[in-house]
Amino acid sequence: KFRMPTADNLVPIRLDIEVDGQRFKDAFTWNPSDPDSEVVNFSRRTVKDLKLPPAFMTQITQSIQSQLAEFRSFEGQDMQAIEKIVPLKLDIRVNNTVIRDQFLWDISNFENDPEEFARTLCKDLNIEDPEVAPAIAVLIREQLYELAVQNVASAKEYRMGKKGRRGPESLTSSKSGNGAIDVVKLFGSKGSVIRKRKEWHLYEPVVDILSTEEAEALDAREERHAR
């Protein structure tokens, strides 16, 4: 049945709210089994801690509830159970840190932990900003969430194809499989799983530390773009 293909079934939540000229952006994960009353409590605490205008409380509550409702609308539905290795990409800026990377992820392994992966990645790359790892984990979860939704659509296509053609060959007609990687095709039945030297640069993480002036210039540009 539908769920996040991770150890913890947490929903990625992203907020981008503007009220009376003030803008609030945040991203975090939420347990969909928590009672809805926790959303109101969270919104109230956020507004109080950040000293935001009271009008933000309603907007934050509605945004979180809307995203949770979308996630819950898929609960109970079948997912297409096929082993898939998919490429995930990072292109993110958190404060003064910019990180770009891509890697392969096994979405059939429900023991994978995006938060632990993000912490390890930051440790290996000597990234000291404590806000970077949580942001990376949310970005990974957003991509996995999208893939999980696609797998629900794949299961529906498979059932319809099975009724019409009576064969497992209809499984290959899924559109969501386009982003997945066939391991046999990638490495070959007798090939090595070690990546070819000419492809190393494609999977090498890139980390840039911006100066305060560069970060402020990017913030100003993003603000103008948002307006």
mmCIF file of C-alpha atoms in Angstrom:
data_model
loop_
_atom_site.group_PDB
_atom_site.id
_atom_site.type_symbol
_atom_site.label_atom_id
_atom_site.label_comp_id
_atom_site.label_asym_id
_atom_site.label_seq_id
_atom_site.Cartn_x
_atom_site.Cartn_y
_atom_site.Cartn_z
ATOM 1 C CA LYS A 1 0.000 0.000 0.000
ATOM 2 C CA PHE A 2 0.959 3.619 -0.521
ATOM 3 C CA ARG A 3 3.558 5.085 1.797
ATOM 4 C CA MET A 4 6.884 6.859 1.606
ATOM 5 C CA PRO A 5 9.609 4.398 0.485
ATOM 6 C CA THR A 6 11.668 5.184 3.588
ATOM 7 C CA ALA A 7 12.152 3.891 7.114
ATOM 8 C CA ASP A 8 9.853 6.586 8.548
ATOM 9 C CA ASN A 9 6.600 7.426 6.779
ATOM 10 C CA LEU A 10 7.095 11.198 6.999
ATOM 11 C CA VAL A 11 5.531 13.737 4.646
ATOM 12 C CA PRO A 12 7.652 16.577 3.218
ATOM 13 C CA ILE A 13 5.974 19.915 3.913
ATOM 14 C CA ARG A 14 7.047 23.154 2.237
ATOM 15 C CA LEU A 15 5.698 26.592 3.160
ATOM 16 C CA ASP A 16 6.036 29.830 1.200
ATOM 17 C CA ILE A 17 3.564 32.359 2.595
ATOM 18 C CA GLU A 18 3.360 36.118 2.233
ATOM 19 C CA VAL A 19 1.069 38.294 4.344
ATOM 20 C CA ASP A 20 1.062 42.100 4.338
ATOM 21 C CA GLY A 21 4.488 42.330 2.731
ATOM 22 C CA GLN A 22 6.118 39.786 5.069
ATOM 23 C CA ARG A 23 7.259 36.454 3.651
ATOM 24 C CA PHE A 24 7.726 33.196 5.555
ATOM 25 C CA LYS A 25 9.480 30.173 4.007
ATOM 26 C CA ASP A 26 10.189 26.852 5.657
ATOM 27 C CA ALA A 27 10.469 23.133 4.882
ATOM 28 C CA PHE A 28 10.186 20.183 7.253
ATOM 29 C CA THR A 29 8.680 16.703 7.627
ATOM 30 C CA TRP A 30 5.402 15.729 9.300
ATOM 31 C CA ASN A 31 3.998 12.454 10.633
ATOM 32 C CA PRO A 32 0.663 11.964 8.802
ATOM 33 C CA SER A 33 -0.685 9.862 11.694
ATOM 34 C CA ASP A 34 -0.439 12.794 14.108
ATOM 35 C CA PRO A 35 -3.797 14.367 15.076
ATOM 36 C CA ASP A 36 -4.845 17.461 13.123
ATOM 37 C CA SER A 37 -4.873 19.470 16.342
ATOM 38 C CA GLU A 38 -1.069 19.348 16.262
ATOM 39 C CA VAL A 39 -1.115 21.430 13.073
ATOM 40 C CA VAL A 40 -2.868 24.279 14.871
ATOM 41 C CA ASN A 41 -0.505 24.010 17.832
ATOM 42 C CA PHE A 42 2.512 24.056 15.515
ATOM 43 C CA SER A 43 1.223 27.118 13.653
ATOM 44 C CA ARG A 44 0.558 28.959 16.909
ATOM 45 C CA ARG A 45 4.046 28.200 18.258
ATOM 46 C CA THR A 46 5.714 29.170 14.967
ATOM 47 C CA VAL A 47 3.955 32.525 14.822
ATOM 48 C CA LYS A 48 4.803 33.209 18.460
ATOM 49 C CA ASP A 49 8.466 32.123 18.252
ATOM 50 C CA LEU A 50 9.173 34.061 15.059
ATOM 51 C CA LYS A 51 7.046 37.062 16.099
ATOM 52 C CA LEU A 52 5.005 36.889 12.908
ATOM 53 C CA PRO A 53 1.689 38.748 12.473
ATOM 54 C CA PRO A 54 -1.305 36.698 13.767
ATOM 55 C CA ALA A 55 -2.661 36.402 10.218
ATOM 56 C CA PHE A 56 0.148 33.944 9.426
ATOM 57 C CA MET A 57 -1.329 31.352 11.770
ATOM 58 C CA THR A 58 -4.339 30.677 9.549
ATOM 59 C CA GLN A 59 -2.221 30.584 6.392
ATOM 60 C CA ILE A 60 0.330 28.162 7.888
ATOM 61 C CA THR A 61 -2.409 25.896 9.229
ATOM 62 C CA GLN A 62 -4.262 25.763 5.912
ATOM 63 C CA SER A 63 -1.101 25.095 3.903
ATOM 64 C CA ILE A 64 -0.001 22.197 6.115
ATOM 65 C CA GLN A 65 -3.502 20.704 6.233
ATOM 66 C CA SER A 66 -3.792 20.926 2.448
ATOM 67 C CA GLN A 67 -0.518 19.093 1.885
ATOM 68 C CA LEU A 68 -1.412 16.433 4.456
ATOM 69 C CA ALA A 69 -4.823 15.939 2.831
ATOM 70 C CA GLU A 70 -3.157 15.373 -0.537
ATOM 71 C CA PHE A 71 -0.832 12.763 0.971
ATOM 72 C CA ARG A 72 -3.686 10.996 2.783
ATOM 73 C CA SER A 73 -5.718 10.846 -0.426
ATOM 74 C CA PHE A 74 -3.284 8.190 -1.675
ATOM 75 C CA GLU A 75 -3.318 6.078 1.507
ATOM 76 C CA GLY A 76 -4.696 2.581 1.062
ATOM 77 C CA GLN A 77 -3.981 2.531 -2.668
ATOM 78 C CA ASP A 78 -1.727 -0.087 -4.221
ATOM 79 C CA MET A 79 1.780 0.699 -5.358
ATOM 80 C CA GLN A 80 3.555 -1.050 -8.197
ATOM 81 C CA ALA A 81 6.009 -3.355 -6.431
ATOM 82 C CA ILE A 82 9.022 -3.413 -8.734
ATOM 83 C CA GLU A 83 12.650 -3.069 -7.685
ATOM 84 C CA LYS A 84 13.877 0.241 -9.024
ATOM 85 C CA ILE A 85 17.066 2.207 -8.756
ATOM 86 C CA VAL A 86 16.334 5.867 -9.455
ATOM 87 C CA PRO A 87 18.579 8.926 -9.772
ATOM 88 C CA LEU A 88 17.997 11.692 -7.225
ATOM 89 C CA LYS A 89 19.438 15.179 -7.635
ATOM 90 C CA LEU A 90 20.357 17.964 -5.240
ATOM 91 C CA ASP A 91 20.649 21.596 -6.248
ATOM 92 C CA ILE A 92 20.042 23.617 -3.117
ATOM 93 C CA ARG A 93 21.223 26.683 -1.259
ATOM 94 C CA VAL A 94 20.921 26.970 2.500
ATOM 95 C CA ASN A 95 22.186 30.248 3.937
ATOM 96 C CA ASN A 96 25.707 30.567 2.460
ATOM 97 C CA THR A 97 26.087 26.919 1.402
ATOM 98 C CA VAL A 98 25.323 25.736 -2.125
ATOM 99 C CA ILE A 99 25.411 21.982 -2.824
ATOM 100 C CA ARG A 100 24.852 20.137 -6.097
ATOM 101 C CA ASP A 101 24.956 16.360 -6.296
ATOM 102 C CA GLN A 102 23.257 13.315 -7.788
ATOM 103 C CA PHE A 103 23.165 9.703 -6.692
ATOM 104 C CA LEU A 104 21.231 6.468 -7.115
ATOM 105 C CA TRP A 105 18.512 5.465 -4.640
ATOM 106 C CA ASP A 106 16.767 2.113 -4.200
ATOM 107 C CA ILE A 107 13.075 2.952 -3.739
ATOM 108 C CA SER A 108 12.232 -0.704 -3.097
ATOM 109 C CA ASN A 109 14.241 -0.619 0.150
ATOM 110 C CA PHE A 110 11.942 0.730 2.863
ATOM 111 C CA GLU A 111 14.787 0.827 5.377
ATOM 112 C CA ASN A 112 16.515 3.761 3.679
ATOM 113 C CA ASP A 113 16.701 6.879 5.841
ATOM 114 C CA PRO A 114 16.990 10.280 4.076
ATOM 115 C CA GLU A 115 17.827 12.057 7.334
ATOM 116 C CA GLU A 116 20.722 9.738 8.121
ATOM 117 C CA PHE A 117 21.932 9.962 4.520
ATOM 118 C CA ALA A 118 21.865 13.776 4.679
ATOM 119 C CA ARG A 119 23.759 13.863 7.980
ATOM 120 C CA THR A 120 26.416 11.510 6.614
ATOM 121 C CA LEU A 121 26.739 13.502 3.393
ATOM 122 C CA CYS A 122 27.284 16.757 5.302
ATOM 123 C CA LYS A 123 29.822 15.074 7.556
ATOM 124 C CA ASP A 124 31.747 13.658 4.587
ATOM 125 C CA LEU A 125 31.751 17.049 2.831
ATOM 126 C CA ASN A 126 32.678 18.952 6.010
ATOM 127 C CA ILE A 127 29.532 21.073 5.875
ATOM 128 C CA GLU A 128 29.180 22.678 9.288
ATOM 129 C CA ASP A 129 25.899 24.602 8.893
ATOM 130 C CA PRO A 130 23.339 22.539 10.913
ATOM 131 C CA GLU A 131 20.487 23.679 8.667
ATOM 132 C CA VAL A 132 21.878 22.032 5.528
ATOM 133 C CA ALA A 133 21.260 18.373 6.416
ATOM 134 C CA PRO A 134 17.537 18.815 7.245
ATOM 135 C CA ALA A 135 17.047 20.770 3.999
ATOM 136 C CA ILE A 136 18.716 17.986 1.991
ATOM 137 C CA ALA A 137 16.548 15.343 3.687
ATOM 138 C CA VAL A 138 13.360 17.247 2.815
ATOM 139 C CA LEU A 139 14.463 17.609 -0.812
ATOM 140 C CA ILE A 140 15.134 13.854 -1.018
ATOM 141 C CA ARG A 141 11.745 13.105 0.515
ATOM 142 C CA GLU A 142 10.001 15.407 -1.976
ATOM 143 C CA GLN A 143 11.486 13.442 -4.869
ATOM 144 C CA LEU A 144 10.618 10.104 -3.248
ATOM 145 C CA TYR A 145 7.071 11.319 -2.585
ATOM 146 C CA GLU A 146 6.673 12.164 -6.269
ATOM 147 C CA LEU A 147 7.946 8.697 -7.211
ATOM 148 C CA ALA A 148 5.564 7.043 -4.738
ATOM 149 C CA VAL A 149 2.629 8.881 -6.343
ATOM 150 C CA GLN A 150 3.835 7.758 -9.757
ATOM 151 C CA ASN A 151 3.963 4.168 -8.488
ATOM 152 C CA VAL A 152 0.287 4.405 -7.514
ATOM 153 C CA ALA A 153 -0.486 5.441 -11.090
ATOM 154 C CA SER A 154 1.683 2.549 -12.329
ATOM 155 C CA ALA A 155 -0.313 0.064 -10.261
ATOM 156 C CA LYS A 156 -3.549 1.361 -11.779
ATOM 157 C CA GLU A 157 -2.110 1.086 -15.297
ATOM 158 C CA TYR A 158 -0.941 -2.434 -14.554
ATOM 159 C CA ARG A 159 -4.384 -3.522 -13.358
ATOM 160 C CA MET A 160 -6.037 -2.004 -16.405
ATOM 161 C CA GLY A 161 -3.470 -3.570 -18.725
ATOM 162 C CA LYS A 162 -3.826 -6.938 -17.029
ATOM 163 C CA LYS A 163 -7.566 -6.897 -17.554
ATOM 164 C CA GLY A 164 -7.172 -5.945 -21.191
ATOM 165 C CA ARG A 165 -4.191 -8.082 -22.186
ATOM 166 C CA ARG A 166 -3.908 -10.787 -19.526
ATOM 167 C CA GLY A 167 -0.182 -10.637 -19.135
ATOM 168 C CA PRO A 168 2.600 -9.195 -17.011
ATOM 169 C CA GLU A 169 4.035 -7.584 -20.121
ATOM 170 C CA SER A 170 1.652 -4.665 -19.550
ATOM 171 C CA LEU A 171 3.780 -3.772 -16.541
ATOM 172 C CA THR A 172 6.415 -2.284 -18.817
ATOM 173 C CA SER A 173 3.966 0.230 -20.231
ATOM 174 C CA SER A 174 4.112 2.372 -17.103
ATOM 175 C CA LYS A 175 5.102 5.965 -17.785
ATOM 176 C CA SER A 176 6.634 6.332 -14.335
ATOM 177 C CA GLY A 177 9.304 3.813 -15.244
ATOM 178 C CA ASN A 178 10.936 6.352 -17.528
ATOM 179 C CA GLY A 179 12.888 7.889 -14.654
ATOM 180 C CA ALA A 180 13.983 4.565 -13.217
ATOM 181 C CA ILE A 181 17.201 2.760 -14.060
ATOM 182 C CA ASP A 182 17.316 -0.840 -15.226
ATOM 183 C CA VAL A 183 20.210 -2.268 -13.211
ATOM 184 C CA VAL A 184 20.909 -5.005 -15.733
ATOM 185 C CA LYS A 185 21.091 -2.488 -18.574
ATOM 186 C CA LEU A 186 23.185 -0.140 -16.475
ATOM 187 C CA PHE A 187 25.819 -2.609 -15.327
ATOM 188 C CA GLY A 188 25.167 -5.623 -17.564
ATOM 189 C CA SER A 189 24.570 -9.154 -16.328
ATOM 190 C CA LYS A 190 28.339 -9.760 -16.090
ATOM 191 C CA GLY A 191 29.482 -6.174 -15.662
ATOM 192 C CA SER A 192 30.896 -4.441 -12.633
ATOM 193 C CA VAL A 193 28.872 -2.175 -10.350
ATOM 194 C CA ILE A 194 31.875 0.155 -10.116
ATOM 195 C CA ARG A 195 31.144 3.381 -11.957
ATOM 196 C CA LYS A 196 33.166 4.077 -15.105
ATOM 197 C CA ARG A 197 35.935 6.643 -14.726
ATOM 198 C CA LYS A 198 34.523 8.882 -17.475
ATOM 199 C CA GLU A 199 31.282 9.211 -15.448
ATOM 200 C CA TRP A 200 32.930 10.172 -12.157
ATOM 201 C CA HIS A 201 32.501 13.906 -12.686
ATOM 202 C CA LEU A 202 28.743 13.459 -13.161
ATOM 203 C CA TYR A 203 28.337 12.048 -9.661
ATOM 204 C CA GLU A 204 30.881 14.168 -7.853
ATOM 205 C CA PRO A 205 29.281 16.468 -5.251
ATOM 206 C CA VAL A 206 29.964 20.176 -5.614
ATOM 207 C CA VAL A 207 29.920 22.454 -2.580
ATOM 208 C CA ASP A 208 30.289 26.232 -2.762
ATOM 209 C CA ILE A 209 30.468 28.542 0.244
ATOM 210 C CA LEU A 210 29.176 31.978 -0.690
ATOM 211 C CA SER A 211 30.327 35.230 0.833
ATOM 212 C CA THR A 212 27.804 37.293 2.756
ATOM 213 C CA GLU A 213 27.556 39.720 -0.168
ATOM 214 C CA GLU A 214 26.925 36.893 -2.668
ATOM 215 C CA ALA A 215 24.251 35.337 -0.445
ATOM 216 C CA GLU A 216 22.500 38.680 0.037
ATOM 217 C CA ALA A 217 22.570 39.310 -3.722
ATOM 218 C CA LEU A 218 20.965 35.909 -4.345
ATOM 219 C CA ASP A 219 18.327 36.581 -1.684
ATOM 220 C CA ALA A 220 17.479 39.897 -3.326
ATOM 221 C CA ARG A 221 17.280 38.277 -6.759
ATOM 222 C CA GLU A 222 15.007 35.484 -5.480
ATOM 223 C CA GLU A 223 12.812 38.054 -3.760
ATOM 224 C CA ARG A 224 12.418 40.045 -6.980
ATOM 225 C CA HIS A 225 11.698 36.832 -8.895
ATOM 226 C CA ALA A 226 9.037 35.823 -6.359
ATOM 227 C CA ARG A 227 7.313 39.200 -6.688
#
